[in-house]
Tab-separated table of C-alpha atoms in Angstrom:
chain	number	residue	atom	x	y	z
A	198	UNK	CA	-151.536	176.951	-172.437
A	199	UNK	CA	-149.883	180.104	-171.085
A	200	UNK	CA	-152.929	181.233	-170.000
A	201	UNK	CA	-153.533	178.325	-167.529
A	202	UNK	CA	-150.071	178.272	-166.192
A	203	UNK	CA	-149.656	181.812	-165.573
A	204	UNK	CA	-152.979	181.633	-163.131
A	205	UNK	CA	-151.868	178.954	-161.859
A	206	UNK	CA	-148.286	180.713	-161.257
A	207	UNK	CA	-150.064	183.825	-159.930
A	208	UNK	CA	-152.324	181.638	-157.348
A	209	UNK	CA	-149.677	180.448	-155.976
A	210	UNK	CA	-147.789	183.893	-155.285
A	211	UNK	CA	-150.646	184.879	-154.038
A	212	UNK	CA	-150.467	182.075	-151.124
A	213	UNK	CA	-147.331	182.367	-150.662
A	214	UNK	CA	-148.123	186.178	-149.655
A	215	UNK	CA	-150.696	185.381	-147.331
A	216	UNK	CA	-152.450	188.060	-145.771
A	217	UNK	CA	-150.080	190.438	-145.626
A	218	UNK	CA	-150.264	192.345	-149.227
A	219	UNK	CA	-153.432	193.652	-150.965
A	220	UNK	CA	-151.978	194.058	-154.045
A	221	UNK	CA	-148.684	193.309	-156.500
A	222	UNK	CA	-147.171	195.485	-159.060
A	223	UNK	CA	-145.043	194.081	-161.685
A	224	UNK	CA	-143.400	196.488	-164.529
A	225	UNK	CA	-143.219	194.913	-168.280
A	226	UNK	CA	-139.973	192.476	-168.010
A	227	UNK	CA	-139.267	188.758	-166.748
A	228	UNK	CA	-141.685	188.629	-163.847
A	229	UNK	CA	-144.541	189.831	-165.751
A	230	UNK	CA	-144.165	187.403	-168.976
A	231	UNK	CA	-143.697	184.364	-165.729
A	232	UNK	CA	-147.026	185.441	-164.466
A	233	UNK	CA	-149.132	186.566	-167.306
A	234	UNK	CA	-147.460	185.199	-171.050
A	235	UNK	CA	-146.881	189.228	-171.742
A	236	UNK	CA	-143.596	189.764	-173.887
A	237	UNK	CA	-142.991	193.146	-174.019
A	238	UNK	CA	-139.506	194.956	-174.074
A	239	UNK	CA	-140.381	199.051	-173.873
A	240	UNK	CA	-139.287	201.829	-172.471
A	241	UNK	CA	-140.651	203.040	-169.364
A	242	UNK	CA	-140.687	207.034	-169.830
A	243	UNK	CA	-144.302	206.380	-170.298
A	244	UNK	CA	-145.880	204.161	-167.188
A	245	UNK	CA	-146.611	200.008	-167.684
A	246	UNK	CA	-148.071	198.581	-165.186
A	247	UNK	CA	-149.642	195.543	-163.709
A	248	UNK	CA	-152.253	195.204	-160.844
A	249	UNK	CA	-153.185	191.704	-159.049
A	250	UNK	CA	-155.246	192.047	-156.637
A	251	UNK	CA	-154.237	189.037	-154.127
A	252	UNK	CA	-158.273	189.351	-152.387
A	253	UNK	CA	-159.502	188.010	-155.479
A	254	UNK	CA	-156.841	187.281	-157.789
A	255	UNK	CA	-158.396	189.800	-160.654
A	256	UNK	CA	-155.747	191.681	-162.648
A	257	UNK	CA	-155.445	194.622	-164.171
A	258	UNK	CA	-152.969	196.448	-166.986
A	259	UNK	CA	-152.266	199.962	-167.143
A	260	UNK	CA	-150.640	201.294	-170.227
A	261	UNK	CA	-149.943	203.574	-173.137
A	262	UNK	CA	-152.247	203.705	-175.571
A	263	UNK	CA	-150.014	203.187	-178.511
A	264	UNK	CA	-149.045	199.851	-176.698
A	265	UNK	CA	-153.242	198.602	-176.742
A	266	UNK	CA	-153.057	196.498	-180.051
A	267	UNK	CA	-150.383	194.358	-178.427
A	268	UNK	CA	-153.001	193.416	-175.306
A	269	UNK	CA	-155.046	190.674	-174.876
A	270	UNK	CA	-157.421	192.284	-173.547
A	271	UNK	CA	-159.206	189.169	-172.304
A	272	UNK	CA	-156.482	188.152	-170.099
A	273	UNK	CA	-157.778	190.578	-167.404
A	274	UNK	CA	-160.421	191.789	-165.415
A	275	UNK	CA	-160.224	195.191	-166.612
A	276	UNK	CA	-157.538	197.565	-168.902
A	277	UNK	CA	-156.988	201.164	-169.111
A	278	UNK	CA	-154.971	202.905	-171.780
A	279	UNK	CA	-154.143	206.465	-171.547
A	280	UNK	CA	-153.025	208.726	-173.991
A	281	UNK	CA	-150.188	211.668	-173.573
A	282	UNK	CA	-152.673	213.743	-172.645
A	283	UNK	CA	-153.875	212.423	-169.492
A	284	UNK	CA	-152.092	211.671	-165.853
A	285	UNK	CA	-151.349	207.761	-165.912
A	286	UNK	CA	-150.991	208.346	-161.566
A	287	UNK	CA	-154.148	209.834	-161.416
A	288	UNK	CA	-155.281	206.228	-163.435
A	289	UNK	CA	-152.996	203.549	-161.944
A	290	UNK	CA	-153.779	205.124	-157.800
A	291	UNK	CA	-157.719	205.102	-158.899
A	292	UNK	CA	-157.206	201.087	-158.871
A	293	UNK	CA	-155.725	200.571	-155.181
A	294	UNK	CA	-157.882	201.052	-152.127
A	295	UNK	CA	-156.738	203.664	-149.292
A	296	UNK	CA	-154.081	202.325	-147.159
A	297	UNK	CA	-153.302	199.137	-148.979
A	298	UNK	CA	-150.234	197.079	-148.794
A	299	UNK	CA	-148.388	196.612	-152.236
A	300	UNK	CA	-145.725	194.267	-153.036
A	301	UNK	CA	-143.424	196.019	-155.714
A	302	UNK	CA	-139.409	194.718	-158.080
A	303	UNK	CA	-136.871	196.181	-156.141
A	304	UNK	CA	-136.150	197.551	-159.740
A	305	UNK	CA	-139.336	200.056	-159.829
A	306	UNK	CA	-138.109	203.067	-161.291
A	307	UNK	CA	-138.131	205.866	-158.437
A	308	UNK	CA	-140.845	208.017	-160.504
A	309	UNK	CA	-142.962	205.341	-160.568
A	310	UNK	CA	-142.840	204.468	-157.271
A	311	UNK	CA	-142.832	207.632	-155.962
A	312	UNK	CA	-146.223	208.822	-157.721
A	313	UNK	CA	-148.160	205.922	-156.869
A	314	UNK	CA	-147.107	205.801	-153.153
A	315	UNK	CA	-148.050	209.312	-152.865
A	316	UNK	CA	-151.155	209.410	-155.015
A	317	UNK	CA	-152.662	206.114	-153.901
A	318	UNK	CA	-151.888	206.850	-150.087
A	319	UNK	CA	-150.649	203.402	-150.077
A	320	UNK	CA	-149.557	202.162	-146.151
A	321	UNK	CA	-147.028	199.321	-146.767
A	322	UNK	CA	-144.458	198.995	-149.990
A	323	UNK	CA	-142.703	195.592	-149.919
A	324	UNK	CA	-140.588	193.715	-152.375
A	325	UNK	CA	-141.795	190.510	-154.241
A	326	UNK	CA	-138.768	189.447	-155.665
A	327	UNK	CA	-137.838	186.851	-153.521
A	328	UNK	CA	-141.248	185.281	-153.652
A	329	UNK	CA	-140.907	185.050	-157.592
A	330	UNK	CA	-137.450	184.082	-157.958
A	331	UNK	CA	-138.144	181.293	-155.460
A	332	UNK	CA	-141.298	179.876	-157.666
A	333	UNK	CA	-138.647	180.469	-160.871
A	334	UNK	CA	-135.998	178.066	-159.744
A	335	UNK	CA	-138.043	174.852	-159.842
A	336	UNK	CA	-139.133	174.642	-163.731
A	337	UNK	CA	-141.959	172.809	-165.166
A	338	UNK	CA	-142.108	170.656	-168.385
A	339	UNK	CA	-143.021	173.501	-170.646
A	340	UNK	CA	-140.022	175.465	-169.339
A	341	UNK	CA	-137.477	172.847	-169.490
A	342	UNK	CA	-138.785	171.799	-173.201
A	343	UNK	CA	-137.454	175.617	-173.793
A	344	UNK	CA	-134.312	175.167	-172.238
A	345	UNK	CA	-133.535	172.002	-173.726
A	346	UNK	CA	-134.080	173.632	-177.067
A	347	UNK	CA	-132.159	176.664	-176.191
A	348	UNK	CA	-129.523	173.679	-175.342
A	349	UNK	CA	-129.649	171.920	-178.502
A	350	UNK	CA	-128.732	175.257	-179.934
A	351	UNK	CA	-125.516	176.130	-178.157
A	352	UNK	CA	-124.291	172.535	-178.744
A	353	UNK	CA	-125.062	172.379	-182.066
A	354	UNK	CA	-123.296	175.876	-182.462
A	355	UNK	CA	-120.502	174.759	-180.740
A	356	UNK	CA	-120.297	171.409	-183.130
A	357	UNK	CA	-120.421	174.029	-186.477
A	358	UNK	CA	-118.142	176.354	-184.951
A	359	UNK	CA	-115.039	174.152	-184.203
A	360	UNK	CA	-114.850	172.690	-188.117
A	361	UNK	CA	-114.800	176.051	-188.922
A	362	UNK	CA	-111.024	177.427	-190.540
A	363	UNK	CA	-110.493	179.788	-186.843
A	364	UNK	CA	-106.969	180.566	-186.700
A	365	UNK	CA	-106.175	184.078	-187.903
A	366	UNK	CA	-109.474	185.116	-186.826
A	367	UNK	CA	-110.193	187.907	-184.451
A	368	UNK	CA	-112.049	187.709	-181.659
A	369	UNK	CA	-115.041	189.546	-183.341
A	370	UNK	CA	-114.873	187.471	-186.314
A	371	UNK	CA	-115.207	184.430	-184.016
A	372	UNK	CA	-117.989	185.971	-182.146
A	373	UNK	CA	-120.122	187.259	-184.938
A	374	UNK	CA	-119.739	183.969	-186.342
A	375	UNK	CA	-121.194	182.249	-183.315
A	376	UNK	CA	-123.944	184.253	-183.096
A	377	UNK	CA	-124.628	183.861	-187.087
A	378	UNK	CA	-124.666	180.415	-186.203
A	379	UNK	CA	-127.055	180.725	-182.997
A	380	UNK	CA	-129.579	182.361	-184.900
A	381	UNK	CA	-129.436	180.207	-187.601
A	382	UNK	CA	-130.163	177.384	-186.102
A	383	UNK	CA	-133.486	178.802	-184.332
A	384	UNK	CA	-132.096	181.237	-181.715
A	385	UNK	CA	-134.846	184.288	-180.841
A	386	UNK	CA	-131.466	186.229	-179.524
A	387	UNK	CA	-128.374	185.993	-177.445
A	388	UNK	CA	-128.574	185.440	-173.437
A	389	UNK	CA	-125.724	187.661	-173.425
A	390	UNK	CA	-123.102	189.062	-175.091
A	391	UNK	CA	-120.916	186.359	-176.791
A	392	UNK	CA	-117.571	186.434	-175.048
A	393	UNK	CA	-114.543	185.008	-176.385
A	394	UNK	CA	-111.161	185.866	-175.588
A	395	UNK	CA	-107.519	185.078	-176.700
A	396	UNK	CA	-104.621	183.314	-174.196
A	397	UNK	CA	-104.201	186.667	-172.165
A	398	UNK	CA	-107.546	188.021	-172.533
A	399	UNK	CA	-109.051	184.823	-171.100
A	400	UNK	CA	-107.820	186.268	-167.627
A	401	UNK	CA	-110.772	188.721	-167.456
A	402	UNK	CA	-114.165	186.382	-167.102
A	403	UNK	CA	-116.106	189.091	-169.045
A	404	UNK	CA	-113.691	190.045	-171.600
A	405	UNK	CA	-115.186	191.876	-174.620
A	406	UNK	CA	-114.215	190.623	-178.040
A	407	UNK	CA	-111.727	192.694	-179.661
A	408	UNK	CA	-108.946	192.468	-182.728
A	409	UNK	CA	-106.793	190.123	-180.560
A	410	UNK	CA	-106.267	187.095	-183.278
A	411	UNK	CA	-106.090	183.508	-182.502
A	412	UNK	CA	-102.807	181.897	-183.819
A	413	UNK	CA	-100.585	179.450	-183.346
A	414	UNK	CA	-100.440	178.424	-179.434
A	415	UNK	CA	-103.363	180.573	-178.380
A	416	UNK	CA	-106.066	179.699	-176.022
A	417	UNK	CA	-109.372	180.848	-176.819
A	418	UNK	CA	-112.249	180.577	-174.305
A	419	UNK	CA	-116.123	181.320	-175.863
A	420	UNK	CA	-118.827	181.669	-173.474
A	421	UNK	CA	-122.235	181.920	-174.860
A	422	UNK	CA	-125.703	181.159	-174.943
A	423	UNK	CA	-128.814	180.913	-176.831
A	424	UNK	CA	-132.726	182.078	-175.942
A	425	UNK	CA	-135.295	180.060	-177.515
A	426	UNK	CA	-139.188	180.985	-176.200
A	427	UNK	CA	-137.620	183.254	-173.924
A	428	UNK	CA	-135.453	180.528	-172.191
A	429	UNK	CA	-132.178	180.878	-172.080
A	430	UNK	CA	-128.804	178.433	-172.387
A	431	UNK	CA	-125.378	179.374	-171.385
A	432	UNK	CA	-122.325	177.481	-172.454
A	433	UNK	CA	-118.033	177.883	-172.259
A	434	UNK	CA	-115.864	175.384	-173.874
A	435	UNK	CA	-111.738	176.465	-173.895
A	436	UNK	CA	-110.262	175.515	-177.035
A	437	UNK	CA	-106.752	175.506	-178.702
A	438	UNK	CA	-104.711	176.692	-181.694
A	439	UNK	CA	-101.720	174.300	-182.033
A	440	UNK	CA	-100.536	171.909	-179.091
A	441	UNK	CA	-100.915	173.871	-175.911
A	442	UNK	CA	-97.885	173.885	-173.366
A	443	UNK	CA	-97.773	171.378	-170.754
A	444	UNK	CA	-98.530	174.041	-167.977
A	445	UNK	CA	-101.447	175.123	-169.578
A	446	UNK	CA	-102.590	171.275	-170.174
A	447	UNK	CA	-102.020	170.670	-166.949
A	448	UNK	CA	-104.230	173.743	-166.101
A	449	UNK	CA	-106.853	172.667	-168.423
A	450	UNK	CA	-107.278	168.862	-167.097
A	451	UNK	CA	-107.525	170.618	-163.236
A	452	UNK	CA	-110.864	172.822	-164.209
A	453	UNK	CA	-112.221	169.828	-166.095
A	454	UNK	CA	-111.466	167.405	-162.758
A	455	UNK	CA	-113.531	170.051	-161.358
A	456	UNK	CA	-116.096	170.854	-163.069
A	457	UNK	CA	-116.730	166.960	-163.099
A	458	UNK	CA	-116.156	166.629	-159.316
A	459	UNK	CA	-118.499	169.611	-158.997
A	460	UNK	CA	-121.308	167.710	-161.008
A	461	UNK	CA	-120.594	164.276	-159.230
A	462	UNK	CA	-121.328	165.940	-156.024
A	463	UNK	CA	-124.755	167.128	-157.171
A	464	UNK	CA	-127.146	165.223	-155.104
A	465	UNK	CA	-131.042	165.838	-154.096
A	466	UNK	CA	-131.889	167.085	-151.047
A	467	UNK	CA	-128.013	168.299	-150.297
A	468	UNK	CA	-126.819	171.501	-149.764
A	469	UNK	CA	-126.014	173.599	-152.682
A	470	UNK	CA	-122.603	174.707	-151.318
A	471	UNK	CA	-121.151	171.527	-151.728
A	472	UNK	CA	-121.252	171.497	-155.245
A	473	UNK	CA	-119.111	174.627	-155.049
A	474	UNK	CA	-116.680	172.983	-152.702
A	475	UNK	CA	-115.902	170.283	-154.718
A	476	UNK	CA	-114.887	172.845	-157.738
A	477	UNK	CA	-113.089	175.224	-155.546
A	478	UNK	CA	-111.510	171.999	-153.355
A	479	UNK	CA	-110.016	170.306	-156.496
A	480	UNK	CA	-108.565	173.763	-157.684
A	481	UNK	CA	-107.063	175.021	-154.371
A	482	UNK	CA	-105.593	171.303	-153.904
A	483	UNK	CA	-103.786	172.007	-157.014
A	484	UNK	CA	-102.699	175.559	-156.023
A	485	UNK	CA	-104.650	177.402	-157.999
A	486	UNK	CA	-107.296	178.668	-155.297
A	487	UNK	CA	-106.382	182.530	-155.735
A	488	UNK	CA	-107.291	182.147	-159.316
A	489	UNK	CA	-110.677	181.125	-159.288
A	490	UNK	CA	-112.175	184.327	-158.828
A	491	UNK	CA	-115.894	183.550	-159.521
A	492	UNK	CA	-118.898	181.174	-158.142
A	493	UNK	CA	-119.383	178.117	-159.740
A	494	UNK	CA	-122.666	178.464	-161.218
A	495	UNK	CA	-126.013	179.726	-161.101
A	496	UNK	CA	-129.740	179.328	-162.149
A	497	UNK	CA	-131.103	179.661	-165.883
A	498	UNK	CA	-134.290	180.479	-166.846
A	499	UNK	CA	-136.050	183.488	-168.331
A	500	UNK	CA	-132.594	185.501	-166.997
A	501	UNK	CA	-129.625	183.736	-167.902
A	502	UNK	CA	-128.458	184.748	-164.240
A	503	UNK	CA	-131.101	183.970	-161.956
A	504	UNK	CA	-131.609	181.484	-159.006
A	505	UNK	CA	-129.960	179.282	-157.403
A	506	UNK	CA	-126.707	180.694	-157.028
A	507	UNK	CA	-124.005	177.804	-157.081
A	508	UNK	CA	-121.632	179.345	-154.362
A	509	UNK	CA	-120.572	178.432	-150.642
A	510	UNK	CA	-122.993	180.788	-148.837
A	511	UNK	CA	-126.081	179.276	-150.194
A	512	UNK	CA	-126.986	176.751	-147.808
A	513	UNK	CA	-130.448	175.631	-149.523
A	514	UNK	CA	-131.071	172.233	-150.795
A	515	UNK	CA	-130.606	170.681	-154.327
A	516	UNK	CA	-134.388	170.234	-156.043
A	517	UNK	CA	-135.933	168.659	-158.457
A	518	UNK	CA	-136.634	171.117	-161.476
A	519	UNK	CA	-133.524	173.320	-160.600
A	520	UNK	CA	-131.714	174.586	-163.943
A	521	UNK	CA	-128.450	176.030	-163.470
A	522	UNK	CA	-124.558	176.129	-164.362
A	523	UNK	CA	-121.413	174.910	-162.922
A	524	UNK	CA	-118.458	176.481	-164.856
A	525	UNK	CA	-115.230	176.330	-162.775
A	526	UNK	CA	-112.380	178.304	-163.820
A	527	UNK	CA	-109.096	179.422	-163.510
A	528	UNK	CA	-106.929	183.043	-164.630
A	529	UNK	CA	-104.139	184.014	-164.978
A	530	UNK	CA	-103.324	187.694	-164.913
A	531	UNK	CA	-101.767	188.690	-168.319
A	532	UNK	CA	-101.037	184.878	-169.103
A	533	UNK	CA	-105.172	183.068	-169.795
A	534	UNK	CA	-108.177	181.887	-168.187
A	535	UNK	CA	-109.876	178.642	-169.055
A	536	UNK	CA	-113.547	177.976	-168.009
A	537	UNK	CA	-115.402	174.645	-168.653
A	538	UNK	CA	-119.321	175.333	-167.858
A	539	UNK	CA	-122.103	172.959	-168.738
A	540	UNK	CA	-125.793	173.539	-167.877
A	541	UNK	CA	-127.699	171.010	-165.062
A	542	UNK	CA	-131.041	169.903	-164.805
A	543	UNK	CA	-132.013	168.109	-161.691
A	544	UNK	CA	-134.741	165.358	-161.947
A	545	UNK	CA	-136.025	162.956	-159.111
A	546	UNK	CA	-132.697	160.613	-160.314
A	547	UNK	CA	-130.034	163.494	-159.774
A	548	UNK	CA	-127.950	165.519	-162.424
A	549	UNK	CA	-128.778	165.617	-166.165
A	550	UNK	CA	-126.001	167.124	-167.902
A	551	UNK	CA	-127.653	169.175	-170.447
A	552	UNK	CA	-124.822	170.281	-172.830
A	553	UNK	CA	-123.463	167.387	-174.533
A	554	UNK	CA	-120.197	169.508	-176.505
A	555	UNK	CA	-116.787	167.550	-176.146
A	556	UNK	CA	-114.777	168.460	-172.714
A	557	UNK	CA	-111.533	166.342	-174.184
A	558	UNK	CA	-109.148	168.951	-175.025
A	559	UNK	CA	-109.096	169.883	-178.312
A	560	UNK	CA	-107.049	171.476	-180.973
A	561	UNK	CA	-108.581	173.492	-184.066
A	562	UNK	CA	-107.196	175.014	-186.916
């Protein structure tokens, strides 16, 4: 099945190129498994690399040889593995015509890049990111199947984790146990490194787990997500030891008004920016405007950050098959944060709220 779709993925790169670019070069990571099924996390101190050749649509790999059993090597028109012996330029150039136009990641390490450009006299160097993260954005059915598994993790995580006995626990111990419970439950890995954070701690968006316990009248905001089949989920519920104070109630209701205002205003064919205007809108009206420091959302996919970004510069239009976030917040230096974030797919009949974990407030032990 992957083989199919990731033709039919590179065909239409390829058209969306035009004329202008005889060949693309993709490095072992995201882009490459989106276009061709390959999986591979390696170093790159010994060149990986991937040849399409957009006149024809023929493909090539280029690798080390102690990476050949993990090829299919009928997936391309032709492969070449090199030992430690031999000059992978003098291999990967030998593939490119004279003066050809190549569109390259923007993160091509500078060795790489530099060797081929000078060894394969290469004209034109472009970028192709764009053109892939654009195609990336709008899932299909296989993809969103992925995600809604990756989903179903997180929320079921989420569900575990709250009748578990958390007060007196350390950030750590919370985090270790959410992961545990991730992976349990039929996670591949993280999307990123669990965060959760105690009252004060909860001020920095990206706080690191540390000793910090949660007690009696703590906050504690956990952020984290799940990849299943290389799709990824992303999840932050705020949560509470004890009855919180009214202020930070109060605080708590505004972020949920807005991350609920935010999803209400999700409509097809509108502007993306007004989803983050209806956050930021309810938390400014409230006073609170200074202390949300952070975008509203953004795309999920094969990256956990990808496109669209949910912000108010990004002026494109809500589609159907978009995946992505809208997790309003609010910190308070040296006092908390709270974040609410659920994950969004758009169909043809609007929003589909995705993770189905409790937004009431609620108190744990």
């Amino acid at each position: 099945m992957i083989d199919k779709l990731a033709e039919r993925r590179r065909k239409k790169i390829i058209n969306r190129l035009g004329n202008n670019i005889d060949y693309i070069l993709l490095l072992p990571g995201k882009n490459l498994y989106y276009l061709t099924g390959i999986d591979l996390n390696i170093s790159l101190d010994r060149p990986f690399v991937y040849i399409l050749d957009t006149s024809d649509a023929k493909s090539y790999i280029i690798a080390p040889k102690l990476h050949e059993a993990e090829i299919d090597k009928n997936m391309f028109s032709d492969c070449k593995f090199y030992t430690d012996l031999e000059d992978p330029f003098d291999i990967i150039s030998s593939f490119f015509k004279a003066n050809s136009s190549i569109a390259v990641e923007k993160n091509i390490p500078l060795y790489i890049y530099d060797n081929i450009s000078k060894k394969a006299n290469l004209e034109t160097i472009t970028y192709i990111d764009s053109i892939i993260s654009d195609e990336r954005k709008i899932k299909d059915n296989i993809e969103i199947s992925n995600i809604l598994k990756a989903v179903y993790i997180v929320d079921e995580t989420f569900e575990r984790l709250v009748k578990e006995p958390l007060k007196g626990k350390c950030e750590r111990e919370i985090a270790a146990l959410i992961e545990y419970i991730m992976k349990s439950l039929g996670a591949e890995n993280y999307s990123f490194e669990t965060i959760v954070a105690v009252s004060e701690n909860a001020a920095n968006p990206h706080h690191k787990p540390g000793e910090r316990t949660f007690n009696e009248g703590d906050s504690l905001v956990i952020d984290f997500g799940a990849i299943y089949k290389n799709y990824c989920s992303d999840i932050t519920r705020t949560i509470f030891c004890g009855e919180p104070p009214e202020k930070v109630k109060n605080i708590y209701n505004i972020v949920k008004e807005a991350n609920e205002k935010a999803i209400d205003a999700i409509k097809l064919n509108n502007e993306i920016s007004i989803i983050d205007k209806a956050a930021r809108d309810i938390i400014s009206n409230h006073g609170y405007g200074d202390y949300f420091i952070h975008r509203t959302g953004h795309g999920i996919g094969l990256d956990v950050h990808e496109a669209p970004v949910i912000s108010l510069n990004n002026n494109e239009n809500v589609l159907e098959g978009m995946v992505f976030t809208v997790e309003p917040g609010i910190y308070l230096p040296e006092e908390l944060g709270v974040r609410i974030e659920d994950d969004i797919l758009i169909t043809n009949k609007g929003a589909n709220i995705l993770t189905k974990s409790t937004k009431d407030l609620l108190i744990v032990s």
